[in-house]
Coordinates of C-alpha atoms in Angstrom, one line a residue:
L1 CA 84.6 81.6 79.6
K2 CA 87.2 80.4 82.1
I3 CA 89.8 82.8 83.5
T4 CA 92.7 81.7 85.7
T5 CA 94.6 84.4 87.6
G6 CA 96.9 82.3 89.8
D7 CA 97.2 81.7 93.5
R8 CA 95.9 84.3 96.0
I9 CA 98.9 85.8 97.7
E10 CA 98.5 88.1 100.6
A11 CA 101.2 89.7 102.8
V12 CA 99.9 91.1 106.0
T13 CA 102.3 93.2 108.1
D14 CA 101.7 94.3 111.7
A15 CA 104.0 97.3 112.2
S16 CA 103.6 97.0 116.0
S17 CA 104.8 93.4 116.2
H18 CA 107.3 93.9 113.3
Q19 CA 106.1 90.7 111.5
M20 CA 104.8 90.0 108.0
T21 CA 102.6 86.9 107.5
V22 CA 102.3 85.7 104.0
Y23 CA 99.3 83.6 102.9
K24 CA 98.8 81.5 99.8
N25 CA 95.1 80.7 99.1
G26 CA 94.3 81.5 102.8
A27 CA 97.0 79.3 104.3
V28 CA 100.1 80.7 106.1
I29 CA 103.2 79.9 104.1
N30 CA 105.8 82.2 105.7
E31 CA 106.3 84.6 108.6
I32 CA 109.0 87.2 108.1
P33 CA 110.5 89.6 110.6
V34 CA 110.4 93.1 109.2
T35 CA 111.1 96.7 110.1
T36 CA 108.7 99.5 108.9
G37 CA 108.6 103.3 109.2
K38 CA 110.1 104.9 112.3
P39 CA 108.4 107.9 114.1
G40 CA 108.0 110.7 111.6
F41 CA 108.1 108.3 108.7
E42 CA 105.4 105.8 109.6
T43 CA 104.3 103.3 107.1
R44 CA 100.6 103.7 106.1
N45 CA 98.0 101.4 107.5
G46 CA 95.6 99.9 105.0
V47 CA 95.3 97.6 102.0
K48 CA 97.8 98.2 99.3
V49 CA 98.6 96.1 96.2
V50 CA 101.8 95.3 94.4
L51 CA 102.1 98.1 91.8
E52 CA 105.4 97.1 90.2
K53 CA 108.6 95.1 90.9
Q54 CA 112.2 96.0 90.2
S55 CA 115.2 93.8 90.9
F56 CA 117.3 96.9 91.7
V57 CA 116.5 100.5 92.7
R58 CA 118.7 103.3 93.9
M59 CA 116.8 104.9 96.7
R60 CA 117.6 108.5 97.7
G61 CA 116.0 110.5 100.5
T62 CA 115.8 113.5 98.2
T63 CA 113.1 111.8 96.1
V64 CA 110.8 111.9 99.1
G65 CA 111.7 115.3 100.4
I66 CA 114.5 114.5 102.8
A67 CA 117.3 117.1 102.5
E68 CA 120.6 115.8 101.4
G69 CA 123.1 115.8 104.2
S70 CA 120.4 115.8 106.9
S71 CA 120.5 113.1 109.7
D72 CA 117.7 111.3 107.8
S73 CA 119.4 111.5 104.4
Y74 CA 120.1 108.2 102.5
D75 CA 121.4 107.0 99.2
L76 CA 121.2 103.2 99.0
P77 CA 121.3 100.4 96.5
V78 CA 118.1 98.3 97.1
Y79 CA 117.4 94.8 95.8
Y80 CA 114.1 93.0 95.4
A81 CA 112.1 96.2 95.5
T82 CA 108.3 95.7 95.4
R83 CA 106.4 99.0 95.1
V84 CA 103.2 99.3 97.0
T85 CA 102.5 103.1 96.9
W86 CA 103.2 105.9 94.4
S87 CA 104.7 108.0 97.1
G88 CA 107.6 105.6 97.6
E89 CA 106.7 102.8 100.0
Y90 CA 108.3 99.5 99.0
V91 CA 108.9 96.1 100.4
H92 CA 112.6 95.4 99.9
A93 CA 115.8 93.8 101.0
A94 CA 117.4 95.9 103.8
P95 CA 120.5 94.1 104.9
W96 CA 121.6 97.2 106.9
S97 CA 118.6 96.8 109.3
V98 CA 118.7 93.0 109.9
G99 CA 119.4 93.7 113.6
S100 CA 116.2 95.7 113.9
Q101 CA 114.0 93.4 111.9
G102 CA 111.4 91.7 114.1
S103 CA 112.0 94.1 116.9
A104 CA 112.0 97.8 115.9
N105 CA 110.8 100.2 113.2
V106 CA 113.8 102.0 111.7
S107 CA 113.0 102.7 108.1
H108 CA 111.7 105.9 106.3
G109 CA 108.4 104.2 105.5
C110 CA 109.4 101.1 103.5
T111 CA 109.2 97.5 104.8
G112 CA 112.6 96.1 105.1
M113 CA 113.6 92.5 105.5
S114 CA 116.6 90.3 104.9
T115 CA 117.9 89.8 101.4
E116 CA 116.8 86.2 101.5
N117 CA 113.3 86.9 102.6
A118 CA 112.9 89.8 100.2
G119 CA 114.0 87.6 97.3
W120 CA 111.6 84.9 98.3
L121 CA 108.7 87.4 98.5
Y122 CA 109.7 89.2 95.2
N123 CA 109.7 85.9 93.4
M124 CA 106.4 84.8 95.0
S125 CA 104.4 88.0 94.3
R126 CA 102.7 89.4 91.2
R127 CA 101.3 92.8 90.3
G128 CA 98.0 93.2 92.0
D129 CA 98.7 90.9 95.0
V130 CA 97.5 92.3 98.3
V131 CA 99.9 93.8 100.9
E132 CA 98.0 94.9 104.0
Y133 CA 99.3 96.9 107.0
T134 CA 98.1 97.4 110.6
G135 CA 99.7 98.9 113.7
T136 CA 100.4 102.5 112.8
D137 CA 98.5 105.7 113.1
K138 CA 99.1 106.9 109.5
Q139 CA 96.4 105.9 107.0
M140 CA 96.6 104.9 103.3
T141 CA 95.0 107.5 100.9
L142 CA 92.7 106.8 98.0
T143 CA 95.1 108.1 95.4
N144 CA 98.4 106.7 96.6
G145 CA 98.4 103.5 94.6
Y146 CA 95.3 101.4 94.3
G147 CA 93.8 102.9 97.5
D148 CA 90.3 102.1 96.5
W149 CA 90.5 98.9 98.6
N150 CA 90.4 101.2 101.7
E151 CA 87.0 102.7 100.9
S152 CA 83.7 101.2 102.1
F153 CA 81.6 100.1 99.2
T154 CA 79.0 102.8 100.0
D155 CA 81.7 105.5 99.8
Y156 CA 83.3 104.0 96.7
R157 CA 79.9 103.8 94.9
Q158 CA 79.3 107.5 95.6
G159 CA 82.1 108.3 93.1
S160 CA 80.5 106.1 90.5
A161 CA 78.6 107.3 87.5
L162 CA 75.9 104.8 88.6
S163 CA 75.0 106.5 91.8

């Protein structure tokens, strides 16, 4: 039996340096300036995977508990949205934050990049591809996507019927 899954694509984001490095089969193929979650809305550290992709999503702060009309409220058309957590973290086009990409974290937890870079990554990635984050104090949880990747094998196995 031979199974082919395609190239290994990994996007590694360092929230402290505001850079995403994209690898294909272990070789760097792109470096993208990004913005991630600002204080109070930090992006979670850890290994995530592409859960789904949508070419367009209307993102509203109310869906993640931000009160409408508050200073953090938003209602935005978003293109090239690649979901990486069930709680609402995406990698997506954020043309409104291009001036901060590569230098500051200004989002509500998503990873924003230029429309051109988001389109490139959207077309490059597939469900299950790895998207890893470093550089924040907030940690990925086991149930917020495919968080299993963040457990040690010993801890993971304790939840198994085989242990």
